[in-house]
Structures are given as structure tokens and as C-alpha cells.
PDB file of C-alpha atoms in Angstrom:
ATOM      1  CA  UNK A   1      92.557 124.482  55.739  1.00 55.00           C
ATOM      2  CA  UNK A   2      91.328 127.817  53.800  1.00 67.00           C
ATOM      3  CA  UNK A   3      92.838 129.968  51.261  1.00 68.00           C
ATOM      4  CA  UNK A   4      94.521 131.608  52.781  1.00 69.00           C
ATOM      5  CA  UNK A   5      96.604 129.149  54.715  1.00 75.00           C
ATOM      6  CA  UNK A   6      96.935 127.151  51.636  1.00 73.00           C
ATOM      7  CA  UNK A   7      98.563 129.642  50.272  1.00 73.00           C
ATOM      8  CA  UNK A   8     101.351 130.357  53.801  1.00 73.00           C
ATOM      9  CA  UNK A   9     101.881 126.492  53.798  1.00 76.00           C
ATOM     10  CA  UNK A  10     102.817 126.089  50.184  1.00 72.00           C
ATOM     11  CA  UNK A  11     105.862 129.441  50.801  1.00 72.00           C
ATOM     12  CA  UNK A  12     106.309 128.054  53.880  1.00 72.00           C
ATOM     13  CA  UNK A  13     107.914 124.140  52.816  1.00 74.00           C
ATOM     14  CA  UNK A  14     110.431 125.969  49.778  1.00 69.00           C
ATOM     15  CA  UNK A  15     113.406 126.019  51.342  1.00 69.00           C
ATOM     16  CA  UNK A  16     113.668 129.842  50.711  1.00 73.00           C
ATOM     17  CA  UNK A  17     111.452 132.310  50.826  1.00 71.00           C
ATOM     18  CA  UNK A  18     110.284 134.347  47.605  1.00 76.00           C
ATOM     19  CA  UNK A  19     108.604 137.590  48.617  1.00 78.00           C
ATOM     20  CA  UNK A  20     107.704 138.447  45.333  1.00 82.00           C
ATOM     21  CA  UNK A  21     105.637 134.801  44.621  1.00 78.00           C
ATOM     22  CA  UNK A  22     104.399 135.917  48.089  1.00 78.00           C
ATOM     23  CA  UNK A  23     103.304 139.400  47.932  1.00 83.00           C
ATOM     24  CA  UNK A  24     101.790 138.361  44.608  1.00 84.00           C
ATOM     25  CA  UNK A  25     100.195 135.162  45.881  1.00 81.00           C
ATOM     26  CA  UNK A  26      98.610 137.799  48.846  1.00 83.00           C
ATOM     27  CA  UNK A  27      97.544 140.568  45.948  1.00 88.00           C
ATOM     28  CA  UNK A  28      95.760 137.068  43.889  1.00 86.00           C
ATOM     29  CA  UNK A  29      93.852 137.045  47.017  1.00 86.00           C
ATOM     30  CA  UNK A  30      92.404 140.036  47.641  1.00 90.00           C
ATOM     31  CA  UNK A  31      91.178 140.318  44.131  1.00 92.00           C
ATOM     32  CA  UNK A  32      89.091 137.392  44.387  1.00 91.00           C
ATOM     33  CA  UNK A  33      87.878 138.718  47.810  1.00 92.00           C
ATOM     34  CA  UNK A  34      87.320 141.934  46.825  1.00 94.00           C
ATOM     35  CA  UNK A  35      84.375 140.296  43.573  1.00 94.00           C
ATOM     36  CA  UNK A  36      83.198 138.084  45.817  1.00 94.00           C
ATOM     37  CA  UNK A  37      82.552 140.802  48.314  1.00 94.00           C
ATOM     38  CA  UNK A  38      81.650 143.447  46.222  1.00 92.00           C
ATOM     39  CA  UNK A  39      79.318 140.324  44.354  1.00 93.00           C
ATOM     40  CA  UNK A  40      77.734 139.041  47.884  1.00 92.00           C
ATOM     41  CA  UNK A  41      77.235 143.074  48.779  1.00 89.00           C
ATOM     42  CA  UNK A  42      74.813 143.424  44.953  1.00 87.00           C
ATOM     43  CA  UNK A  43      73.574 140.310  45.824  1.00 89.00           C
ATOM     44  CA  UNK A  44      71.883 140.991  49.887  1.00 86.00           C
ATOM     45  CA  UNK A  45      73.056 144.689  49.396  1.00 82.00           C
ATOM     46  CA  UNK A  46      71.360 147.642  48.932  1.00 79.00           C
ATOM     47  CA  UNK A  47      72.289 151.215  48.311  1.00 80.00           C
ATOM     48  CA  UNK A  48      69.895 154.280  49.049  1.00 79.00           C
ATOM     49  CA  UNK A  49      70.745 157.735  49.016  1.00 81.00           C
ATOM     50  CA  UNK A  50      74.085 157.048  49.109  1.00 78.00           C
ATOM     51  CA  UNK A  51      74.477 154.955  52.517  1.00 79.00           C
ATOM     52  CA  UNK A  52      74.252 151.688  52.343  1.00 81.00           C
ATOM     53  CA  UNK A  53      71.518 148.617  53.357  1.00 79.00           C
ATOM     54  CA  UNK A  54      72.243 144.702  54.277  1.00 78.00           C
ATOM     55  CA  UNK A  55      68.638 142.966  53.392  1.00 70.00           C
ATOM     56  CA  UNK A  56      68.640 142.105  57.722  1.00 60.00           C
ATOM     57  CA  UNK A  57      68.462 145.601  58.540  1.00 57.00           C
ATOM     58  CA  UNK A  58      65.545 147.013  56.691  1.00 54.00           C
ATOM     59  CA  UNK A  59      64.335 150.001  59.369  1.00 57.00           C
ATOM     60  CA  UNK A  60      65.871 152.727  57.099  1.00 58.00           C
ATOM     61  CA  UNK A  61      67.406 153.796  59.972  1.00 67.00           C
ATOM     62  CA  UNK A  62      70.597 152.207  60.499  1.00 77.00           C
ATOM     63  CA  UNK A  63      72.813 152.625  57.497  1.00 83.00           C
ATOM     64  CA  UNK A  64      76.010 150.332  57.046  1.00 84.00           C
ATOM     65  CA  UNK A  65      79.611 152.010  56.297  1.00 85.00           C
ATOM     66  CA  UNK A  66      81.560 150.049  53.862  1.00 86.00           C
ATOM     67  CA  UNK A  67      83.762 148.302  56.768  1.00 90.00           C
ATOM     68  CA  UNK A  68      80.862 146.941  58.655  1.00 89.00           C
ATOM     69  CA  UNK A  69      79.461 145.730  55.437  1.00 89.00           C
ATOM     70  CA  UNK A  70      83.111 144.629  54.775  1.00 92.00           C
ATOM     71  CA  UNK A  71      82.212 141.792  58.146  1.00 92.00           C
ATOM     72  CA  UNK A  72      78.965 140.735  57.676  1.00 91.00           C
ATOM     73  CA  UNK A  73      80.798 139.164  54.241  1.00 93.00           C
ATOM     74  CA  UNK A  74      83.449 137.488  55.926  1.00 93.00           C
ATOM     75  CA  UNK A  75      80.600 135.544  59.348  1.00 93.00           C
ATOM     76  CA  UNK A  76      78.861 134.857  55.411  1.00 93.00           C
ATOM     77  CA  UNK A  77      78.548 131.602  53.691  1.00 93.00           C
ATOM     78  CA  UNK A  78      79.791 132.466  50.913  1.00 92.00           C
ATOM     79  CA  UNK A  79      82.691 133.918  51.812  1.00 93.00           C
ATOM     80  CA  UNK A  80      83.160 130.457  54.038  1.00 91.00           C
ATOM     81  CA  UNK A  81      82.895 128.581  51.014  1.00 90.00           C
ATOM     82  CA  UNK A  82      85.731 130.830  49.053  1.00 88.00           C
ATOM     83  CA  UNK A  83      87.976 130.873  52.273  1.00 84.00           C
ATOM     84  CA  UNK A  84      87.384 127.232  52.168  1.00 82.00           C
ATOM     85  CA  UNK A  85      88.476 127.226  48.576  1.00 75.00           C
ATOM     86  CA  UNK A  86      85.119 125.283  47.689  1.00 66.00           C
TER      87      UNK A  86
END
């Protein structure tokens, strides 16, 4: 079960949904993912003259947007381990 599912299951299991708890949990998850993304980009990407590149994209002709980098991050082993709670 991934981290997001665990949060939602914990909330679903209670009789009354505490929306403050929901929003705080999702906010915490967002912070965890943002920190992991920043670390991953630092290890796997680089910025050259304001353009982002991924290690696998070394030709220099095809910079990536932050959204494209995030999509690569969500396919990474690090992201999957984070979501699986490992």
C-alpha cells in the first residue's frame, strides 16, 4: 500500500471524517514529496544557463521543464520507495 493510500485508508476507517486531519496529512505528504524531488533533481539533473537537464539527456538541445523533471521523478525508484513507505 502506498503512502497516499495509507493516509486515505486511515481517514476512511474513522466514523467521522476530520477534514483538518485530511488536509494536514496531505500537506505533510506534499512536503515530503517536495523534499524528495529536490534531492532527486540535485542527484540526477542539472541546470545550465537556466535550463534543466536530466542525466540521460546530455545532448544539450532538449532542456526539460520542471514538470517534465517531476514526471521523471515519479517514475524513479526513489519515488516508488517513498510512496511504498520503504
